Coordinates of C-alpha atoms and ligand atoms in Angstrom, one line a residue:
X165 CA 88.5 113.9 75.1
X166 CA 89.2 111.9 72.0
X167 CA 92.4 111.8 69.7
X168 CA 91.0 112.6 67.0
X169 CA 89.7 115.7 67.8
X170 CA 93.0 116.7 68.9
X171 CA 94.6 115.4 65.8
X172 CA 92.1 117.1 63.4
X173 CA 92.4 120.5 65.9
X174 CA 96.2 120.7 65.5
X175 CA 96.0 119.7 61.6
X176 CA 93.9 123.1 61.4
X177 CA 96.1 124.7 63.0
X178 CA 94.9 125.3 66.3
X179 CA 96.4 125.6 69.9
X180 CA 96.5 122.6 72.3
X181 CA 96.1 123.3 75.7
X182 CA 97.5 122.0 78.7
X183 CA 94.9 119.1 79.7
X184 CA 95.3 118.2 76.3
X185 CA 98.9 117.8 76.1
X186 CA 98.5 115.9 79.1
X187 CA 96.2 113.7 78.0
X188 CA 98.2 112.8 74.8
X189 CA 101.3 112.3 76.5
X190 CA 99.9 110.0 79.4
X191 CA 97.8 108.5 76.6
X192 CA 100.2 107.4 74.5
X193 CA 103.1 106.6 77.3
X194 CA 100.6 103.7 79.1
X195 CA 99.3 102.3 75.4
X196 CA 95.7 103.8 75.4
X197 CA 96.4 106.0 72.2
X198 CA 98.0 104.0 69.5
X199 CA 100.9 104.9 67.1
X200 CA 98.8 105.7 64.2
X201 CA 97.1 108.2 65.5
X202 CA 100.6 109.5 67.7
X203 CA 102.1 109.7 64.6
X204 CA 99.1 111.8 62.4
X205 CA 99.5 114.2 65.4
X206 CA 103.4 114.4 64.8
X207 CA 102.8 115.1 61.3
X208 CA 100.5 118.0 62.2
X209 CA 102.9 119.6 64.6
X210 CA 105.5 119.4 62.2
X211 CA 103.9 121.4 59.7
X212 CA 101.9 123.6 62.1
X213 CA 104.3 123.9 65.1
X214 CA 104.1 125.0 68.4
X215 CA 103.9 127.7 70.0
X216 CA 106.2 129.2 72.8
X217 CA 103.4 127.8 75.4
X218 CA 102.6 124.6 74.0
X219 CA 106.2 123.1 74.0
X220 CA 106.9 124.3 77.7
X221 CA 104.0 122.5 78.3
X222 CA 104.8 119.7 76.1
X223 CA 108.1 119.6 78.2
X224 CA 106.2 119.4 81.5
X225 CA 104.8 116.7 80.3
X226 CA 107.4 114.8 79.5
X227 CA 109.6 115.6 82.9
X228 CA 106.5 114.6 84.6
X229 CA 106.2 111.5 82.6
X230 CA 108.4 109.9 85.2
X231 CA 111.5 110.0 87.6
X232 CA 112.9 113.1 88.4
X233 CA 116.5 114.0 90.0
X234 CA 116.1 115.4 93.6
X235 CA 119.4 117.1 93.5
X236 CA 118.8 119.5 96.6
X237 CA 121.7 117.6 98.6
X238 CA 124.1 118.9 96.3
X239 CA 125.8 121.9 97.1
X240 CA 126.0 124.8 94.8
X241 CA 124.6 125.5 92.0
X242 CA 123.3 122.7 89.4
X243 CA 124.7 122.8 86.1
X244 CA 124.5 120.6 83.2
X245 CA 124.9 120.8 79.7
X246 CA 123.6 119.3 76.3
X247 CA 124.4 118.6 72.9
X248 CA 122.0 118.5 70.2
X249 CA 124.9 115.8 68.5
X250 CA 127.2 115.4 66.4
X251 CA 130.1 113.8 65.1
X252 CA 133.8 113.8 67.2
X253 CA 132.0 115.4 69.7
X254 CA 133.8 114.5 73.0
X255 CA 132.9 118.0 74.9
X256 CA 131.0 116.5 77.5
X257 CA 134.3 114.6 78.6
X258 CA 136.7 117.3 78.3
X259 CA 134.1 120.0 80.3
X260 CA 133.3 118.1 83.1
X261 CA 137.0 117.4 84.7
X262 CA 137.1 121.2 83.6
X263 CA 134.4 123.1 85.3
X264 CA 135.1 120.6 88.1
X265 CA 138.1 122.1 88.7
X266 CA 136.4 125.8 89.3
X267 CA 134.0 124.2 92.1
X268 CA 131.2 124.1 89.8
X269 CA 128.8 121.0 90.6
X270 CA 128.2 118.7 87.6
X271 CA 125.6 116.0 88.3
X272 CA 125.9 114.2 84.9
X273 CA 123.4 112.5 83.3
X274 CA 124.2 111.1 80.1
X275 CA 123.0 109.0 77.0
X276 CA 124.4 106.0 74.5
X277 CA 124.8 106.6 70.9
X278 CA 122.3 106.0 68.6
X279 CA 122.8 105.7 64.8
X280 CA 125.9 108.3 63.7
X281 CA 126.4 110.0 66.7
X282 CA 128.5 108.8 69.8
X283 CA 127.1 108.6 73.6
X284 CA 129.6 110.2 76.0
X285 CA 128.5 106.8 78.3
X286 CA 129.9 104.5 75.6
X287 CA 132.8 106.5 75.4
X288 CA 133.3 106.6 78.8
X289 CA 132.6 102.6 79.1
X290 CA 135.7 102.3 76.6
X291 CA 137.8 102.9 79.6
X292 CA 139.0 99.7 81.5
X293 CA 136.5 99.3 84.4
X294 CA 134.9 102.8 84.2
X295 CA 131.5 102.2 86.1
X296 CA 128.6 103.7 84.8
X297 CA 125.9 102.9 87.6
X298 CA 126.7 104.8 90.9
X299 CA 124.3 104.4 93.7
X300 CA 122.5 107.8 94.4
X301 CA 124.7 108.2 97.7
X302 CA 127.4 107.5 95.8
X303 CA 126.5 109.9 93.1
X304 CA 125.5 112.2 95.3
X305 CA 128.9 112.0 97.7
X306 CA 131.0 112.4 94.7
X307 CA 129.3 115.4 93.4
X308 CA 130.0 116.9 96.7
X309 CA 133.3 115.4 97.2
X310 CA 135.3 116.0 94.0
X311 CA 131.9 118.2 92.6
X312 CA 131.6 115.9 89.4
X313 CA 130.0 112.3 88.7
X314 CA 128.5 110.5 85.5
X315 CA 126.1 108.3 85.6
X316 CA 124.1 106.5 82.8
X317 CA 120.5 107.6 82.1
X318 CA 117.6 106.0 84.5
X319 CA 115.4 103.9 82.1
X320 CA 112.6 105.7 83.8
X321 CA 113.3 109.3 83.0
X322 CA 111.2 111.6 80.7
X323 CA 110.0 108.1 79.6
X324 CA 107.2 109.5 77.1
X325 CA 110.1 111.6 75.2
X326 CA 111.7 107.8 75.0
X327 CA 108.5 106.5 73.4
X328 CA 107.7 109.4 71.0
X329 CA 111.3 109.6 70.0
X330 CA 111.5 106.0 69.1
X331 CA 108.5 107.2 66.5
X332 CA 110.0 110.2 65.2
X333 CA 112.4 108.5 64.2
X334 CA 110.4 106.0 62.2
X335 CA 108.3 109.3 60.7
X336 CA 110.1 111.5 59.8
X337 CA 109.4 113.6 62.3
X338 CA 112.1 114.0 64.3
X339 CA 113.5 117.6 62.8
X340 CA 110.8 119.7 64.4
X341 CA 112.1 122.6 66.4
X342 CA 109.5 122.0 69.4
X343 CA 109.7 118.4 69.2
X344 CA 113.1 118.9 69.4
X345 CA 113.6 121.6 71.8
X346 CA 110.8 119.3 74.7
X347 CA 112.8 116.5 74.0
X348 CA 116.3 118.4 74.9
X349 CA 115.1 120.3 77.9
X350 CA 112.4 117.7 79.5
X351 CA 115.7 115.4 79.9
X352 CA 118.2 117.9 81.6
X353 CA 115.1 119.4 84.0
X354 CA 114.5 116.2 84.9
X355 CA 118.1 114.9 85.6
X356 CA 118.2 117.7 88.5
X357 CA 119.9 120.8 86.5
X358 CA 119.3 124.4 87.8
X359 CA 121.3 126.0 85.1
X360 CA 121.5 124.5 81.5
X361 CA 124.1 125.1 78.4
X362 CA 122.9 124.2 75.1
X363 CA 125.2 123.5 72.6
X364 CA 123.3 123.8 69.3
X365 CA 124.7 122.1 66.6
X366 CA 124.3 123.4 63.0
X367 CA 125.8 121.6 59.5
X368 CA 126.1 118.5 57.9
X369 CA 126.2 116.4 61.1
X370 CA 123.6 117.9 62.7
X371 CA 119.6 117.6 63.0
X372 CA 119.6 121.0 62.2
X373 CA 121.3 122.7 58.8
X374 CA 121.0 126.0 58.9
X375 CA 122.2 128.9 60.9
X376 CA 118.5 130.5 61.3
X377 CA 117.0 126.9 62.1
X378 CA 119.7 126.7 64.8
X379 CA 118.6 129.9 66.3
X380 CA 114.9 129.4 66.1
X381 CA 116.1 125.7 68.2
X382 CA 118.2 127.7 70.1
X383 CA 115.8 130.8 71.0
X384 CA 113.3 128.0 71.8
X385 CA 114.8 125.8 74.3
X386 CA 116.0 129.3 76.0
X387 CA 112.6 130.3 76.0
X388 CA 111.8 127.1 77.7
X389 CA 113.8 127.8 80.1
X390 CA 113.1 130.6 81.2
X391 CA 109.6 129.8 81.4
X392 CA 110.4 126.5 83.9
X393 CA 113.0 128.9 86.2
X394 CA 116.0 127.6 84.5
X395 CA 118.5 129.9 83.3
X396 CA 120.1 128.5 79.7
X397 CA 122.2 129.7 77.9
X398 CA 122.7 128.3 73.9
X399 CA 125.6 128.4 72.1
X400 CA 125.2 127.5 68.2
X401 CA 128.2 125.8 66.9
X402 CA 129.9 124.3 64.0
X403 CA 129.1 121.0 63.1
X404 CA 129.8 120.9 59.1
X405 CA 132.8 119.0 59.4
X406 CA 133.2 116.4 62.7
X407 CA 134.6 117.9 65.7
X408 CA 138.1 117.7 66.4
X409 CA 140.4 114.6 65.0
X410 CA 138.6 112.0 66.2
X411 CA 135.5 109.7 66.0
X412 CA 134.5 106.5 67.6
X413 CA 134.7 105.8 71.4
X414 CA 138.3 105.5 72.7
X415 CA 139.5 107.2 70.1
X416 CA 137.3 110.3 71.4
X417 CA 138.7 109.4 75.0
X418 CA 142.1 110.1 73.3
X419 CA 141.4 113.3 72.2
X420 CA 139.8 114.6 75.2
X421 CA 143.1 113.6 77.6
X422 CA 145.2 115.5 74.6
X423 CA 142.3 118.5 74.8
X424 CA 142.9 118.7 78.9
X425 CA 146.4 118.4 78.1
X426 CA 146.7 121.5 76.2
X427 CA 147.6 119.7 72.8
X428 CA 143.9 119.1 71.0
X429 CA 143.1 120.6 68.0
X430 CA 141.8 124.2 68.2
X431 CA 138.2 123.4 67.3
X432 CA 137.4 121.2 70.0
X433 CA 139.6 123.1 72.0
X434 CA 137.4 126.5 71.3
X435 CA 134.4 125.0 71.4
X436 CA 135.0 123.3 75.0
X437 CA 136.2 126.3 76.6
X438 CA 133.5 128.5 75.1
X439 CA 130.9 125.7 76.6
X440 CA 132.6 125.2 79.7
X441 CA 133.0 129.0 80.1
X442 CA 129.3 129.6 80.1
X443 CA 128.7 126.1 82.6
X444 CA 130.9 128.3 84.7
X445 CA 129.8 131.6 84.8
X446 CA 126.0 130.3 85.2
X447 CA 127.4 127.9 88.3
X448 CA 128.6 131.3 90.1
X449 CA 132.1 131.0 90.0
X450 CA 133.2 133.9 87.8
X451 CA 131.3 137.3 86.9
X452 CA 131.6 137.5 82.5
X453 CA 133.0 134.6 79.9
X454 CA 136.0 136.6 78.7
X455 CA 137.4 135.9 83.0
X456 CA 135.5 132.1 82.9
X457 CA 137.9 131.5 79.4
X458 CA 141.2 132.8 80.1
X459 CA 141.0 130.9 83.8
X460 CA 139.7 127.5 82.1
X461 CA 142.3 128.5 80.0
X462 CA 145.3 128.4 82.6
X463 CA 143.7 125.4 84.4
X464 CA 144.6 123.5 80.9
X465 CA 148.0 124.7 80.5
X466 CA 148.9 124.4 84.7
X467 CA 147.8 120.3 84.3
X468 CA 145.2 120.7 87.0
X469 CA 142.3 119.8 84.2
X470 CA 143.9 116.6 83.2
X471 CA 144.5 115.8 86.8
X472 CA 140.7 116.1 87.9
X473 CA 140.3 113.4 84.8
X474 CA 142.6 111.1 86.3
X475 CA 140.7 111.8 89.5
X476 CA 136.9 111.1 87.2
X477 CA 138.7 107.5 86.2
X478 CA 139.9 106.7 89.3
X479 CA 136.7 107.5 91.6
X480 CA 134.5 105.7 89.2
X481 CA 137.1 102.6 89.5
X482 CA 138.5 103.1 85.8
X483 CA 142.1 102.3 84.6
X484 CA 143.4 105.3 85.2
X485 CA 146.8 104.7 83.5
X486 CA 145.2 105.4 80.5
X487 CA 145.9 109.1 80.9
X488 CA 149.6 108.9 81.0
X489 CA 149.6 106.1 78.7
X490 CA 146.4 106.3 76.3
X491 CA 147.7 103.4 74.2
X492 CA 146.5 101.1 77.4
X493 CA 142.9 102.0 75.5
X494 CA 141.1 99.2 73.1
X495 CA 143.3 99.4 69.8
X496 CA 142.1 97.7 66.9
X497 CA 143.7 95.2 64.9
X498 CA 143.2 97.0 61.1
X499 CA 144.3 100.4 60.4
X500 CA 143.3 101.4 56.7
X501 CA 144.6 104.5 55.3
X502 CA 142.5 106.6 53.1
X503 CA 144.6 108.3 50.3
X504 CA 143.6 111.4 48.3
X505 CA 143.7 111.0 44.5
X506 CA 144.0 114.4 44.0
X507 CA 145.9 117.6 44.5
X508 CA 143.9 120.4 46.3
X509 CA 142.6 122.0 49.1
X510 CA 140.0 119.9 51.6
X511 CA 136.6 121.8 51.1
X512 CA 134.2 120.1 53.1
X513 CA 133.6 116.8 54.9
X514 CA 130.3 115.5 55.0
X515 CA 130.2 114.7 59.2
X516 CA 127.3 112.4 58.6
X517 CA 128.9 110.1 56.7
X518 CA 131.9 109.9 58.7
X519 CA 129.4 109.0 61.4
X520 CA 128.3 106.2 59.2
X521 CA 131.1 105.1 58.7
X522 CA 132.6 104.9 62.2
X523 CA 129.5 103.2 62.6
X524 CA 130.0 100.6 60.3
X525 CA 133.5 99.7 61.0
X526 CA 131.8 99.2 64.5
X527 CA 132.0 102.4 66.5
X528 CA 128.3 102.4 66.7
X529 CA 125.2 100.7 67.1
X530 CA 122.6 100.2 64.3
X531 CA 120.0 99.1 66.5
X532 CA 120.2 99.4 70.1
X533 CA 120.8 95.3 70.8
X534 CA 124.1 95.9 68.5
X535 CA 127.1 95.8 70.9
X536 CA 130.1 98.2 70.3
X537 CA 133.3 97.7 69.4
X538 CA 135.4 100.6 71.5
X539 CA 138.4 100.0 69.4
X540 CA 137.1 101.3 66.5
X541 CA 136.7 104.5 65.0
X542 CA 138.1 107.3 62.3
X543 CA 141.1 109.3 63.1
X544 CA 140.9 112.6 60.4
X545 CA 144.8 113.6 59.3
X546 CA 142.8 116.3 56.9
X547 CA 139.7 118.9 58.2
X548 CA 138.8 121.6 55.9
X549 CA 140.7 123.9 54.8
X550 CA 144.1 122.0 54.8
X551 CA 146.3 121.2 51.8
X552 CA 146.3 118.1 50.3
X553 CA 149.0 116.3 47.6
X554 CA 148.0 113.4 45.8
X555 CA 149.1 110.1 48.1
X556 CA 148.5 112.1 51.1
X557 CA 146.7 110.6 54.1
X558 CA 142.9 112.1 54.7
X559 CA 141.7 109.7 57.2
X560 CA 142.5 106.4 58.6
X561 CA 139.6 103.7 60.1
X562 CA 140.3 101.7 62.7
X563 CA 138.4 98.4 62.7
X564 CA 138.4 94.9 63.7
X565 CA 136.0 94.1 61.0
X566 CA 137.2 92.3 57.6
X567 CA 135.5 93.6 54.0
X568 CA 134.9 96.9 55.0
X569 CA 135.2 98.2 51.1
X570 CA 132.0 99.9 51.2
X571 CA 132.7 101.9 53.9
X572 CA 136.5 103.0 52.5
X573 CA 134.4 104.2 49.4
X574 CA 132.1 106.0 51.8
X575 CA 134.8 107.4 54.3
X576 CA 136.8 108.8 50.8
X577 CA 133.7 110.3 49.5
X578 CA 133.1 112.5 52.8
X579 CA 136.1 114.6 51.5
X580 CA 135.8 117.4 48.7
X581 CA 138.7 118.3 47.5
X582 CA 138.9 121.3 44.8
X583 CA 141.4 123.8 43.8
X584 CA 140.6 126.2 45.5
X585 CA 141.0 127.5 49.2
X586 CA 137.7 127.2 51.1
X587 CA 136.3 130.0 53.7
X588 CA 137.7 129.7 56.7
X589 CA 135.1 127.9 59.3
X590 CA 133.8 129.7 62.2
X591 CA 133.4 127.9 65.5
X592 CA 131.0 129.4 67.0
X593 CA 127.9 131.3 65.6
X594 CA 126.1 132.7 68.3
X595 CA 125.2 132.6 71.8
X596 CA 121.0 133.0 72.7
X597 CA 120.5 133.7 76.3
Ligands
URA754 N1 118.4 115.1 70.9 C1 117.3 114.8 71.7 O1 117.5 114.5 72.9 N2 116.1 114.9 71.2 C2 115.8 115.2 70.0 O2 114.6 115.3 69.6 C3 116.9 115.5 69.1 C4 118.1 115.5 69.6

């Protein structure tokens, strides 16, 4: 078989078949085919695509690519869940403690933060002593125990969707709905997950922009699914302003303790439930979502939710004094308030750039050597929709950086603010399943 061929087959638009995919995927993972001609076939299948059979396979090939998560000592059924990112979005750490609580196992394997968007394991790491590296027995044991542990991604899983997403990301290539969707789905099969809930992001912050580009993502890692024996479930959601209040690591820790305490804001609120909902009606625990919500629901509002945080902190040896007392997280030493210069009504705010900027004041990394700073972050005192005087507050950074001008001007240009009253957002758009 030679590259080549392949390239110039899917350029006409032709099918691959399996030994093919196989061949390119093992090829370029050990070195023998070489980025130039990895990143021609990229290019081809993101103007011809894939079709339904071709990116199960494609996913295959990445699970297969290397370790995989023997989860059978686990008791219960397996579920996990997955973001396609965004900005403020902490719902990995508020659903975990949660569906916890039910009895539903949640053998988490999570990702840092690359570029705008935040790594729940970062997050996590901004908690005094919270340990990221379990042993598998201990993984394991605590899954069974208190049915929930997180552990940092293995360096060896779906190690081929490392290496091909490093080049996407250099190509342009990266918002293709297959490459996308085997990139998703190769990661949670492989890190052990019997059941799997999407949420599919869709808006300014997101890969993807528009509703009916979140649905063909959606309808094709379902499809995935379901051809590999999982059952998924994806739930498209807003991501056109960020999520919730807050951005940056243990500022995002913040808001998920107020989320479990009953006090978040509604959209993060909504948007957890509706995700956790799903996790638990597809782990067995209750029959329809409308039960699974109002029961999530009541666990927030008894204080059993926040508890089984505490109980995440403490078992993974963090300070767990941080619930009760969330001021015991990294704090900054500058606080920068941005100020509207206008009278008006918030209309939009572009999430990517408050990802950029969260970034910059050191929230993120820019390169993956860059180290964080888990002080630092945007808390939002505007999100569309509210009213706005000239002097008010929108947003304030939080940094222990000095010159940060640029990114004032960038975090004040995220808002639109115009006369008139925008369209109320919706939360959700859709569920594919
Ligand atoms: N998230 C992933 O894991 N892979 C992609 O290709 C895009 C988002």
């Amino acid at each position: 078989m030679r590259m080549v061929d392949l390239i110039q087959k899917k350029k006409n638009g032709g099918v691959l078949i399996q030994e093919e995919i196989d061949f390119i995927v093992r090829g370029y993972t050990n070195g023998d085919i070489p980025d130039y001609q990895m990143s021609a076939l990229l290019m081809a299948i993101y103007f011809n695509g894939m079709n339904k059979r071709e990116t199960a396979e494609l996913t295959l090939a990445y699970v297969n690519s290397g370790d995989t998560v023997d989860l059978s000592e686990v008791t219960g059924i397996k579920v996990d869940k997955h973001s396609t990112g965004g900005v403020g979005d902490k719902v990995s750490l508020i659903v975990l403690p949660l569906v916890a609580c039910v009895g539903v196992p949640v053998a988490k394997m999570s990702g840092r933060g690359l570029g705008h968007t935040g790594g729940t394991i970062d997050k996590l790491e901004s908690i005094e002593g919270f340990n990221i590296e379990l042993s598998r027995e201990q993984f394991i044991f605590n899954v069974n125990h208190y049915r929930m542990a997180i552990v940092g991604q293995s360096a060896n899983l779906t190690p081929a969707d490392k290496k091909i997403y490093a080049l996407r990301d250099v190509t342009a290539t990266v918002d293709s709905i297959p490459l996308i969707a085997s990139s998703v789905m190769s990661k949670k099969i492989a890190s052990g997950a019997e059941c799997i809930v999407l949420d599919v992001k869709v808006g300014s912050g997101a890969f993807v922009k528009s509703i009916d580009e979140a649905r063909d993502l959606a309808n094709t890692m379902v499809e995935i699914g379901k051809s590999l024996n999982r059952e998924t479930i994806a739930v498209i959601t807003d991501m056109s302003q960020p999520l919730g209040h807050e951005i940056g690591n243990a500022n995002e820790v913040k808001e998920a303790i107020e989320v479990l305490k009953g006090q978040g804001a509604l959209d993060i609120t909504i948007v957890s439930l509706t995700i956790a909902s799903y996790m638990a009606v597809l782990g067995g625990v209750f029959s329809d979502f409308d039960t699974a919500y109002e029961e999530l629901k009541a666990i927030i509002k008894s204080g059993k939710a926040i508890d089984k945080l505490k109980q995440l902190v403490e078992i993974q040896g963090g300070n767990s004094q941080i619930i009760d007392n969330p001021d015991q997280l990294p704090q900054a030493k500058n606080h920068i308030e941005i100020k509207a210069l206008s009278n008006g009504y918030v209309n939009s705010i572009e999430a990517e750039s408050i990802g950029i900027s969260a970034m910059l004041l050191g929230a993120g990394r820019k390169t993956k050597e860059d180290k964080i700073d888990y002080s630092a972050g945007i808390t939002l005192f505007k999100k569309v929709g509210d009213k706005v005087n000239i002097g008010n507050t929108l947003c304030v950074l939080h940094t222990n950086r000095d010159n940060i001008k640029e990114v004032e001007i960038m975090a004040f240009n995220a808002f639109t603010i115009r006369d008139v009253e925008p369209k109320q957002i919706t939360y959700i758009y859709d569920v594919i399943r």
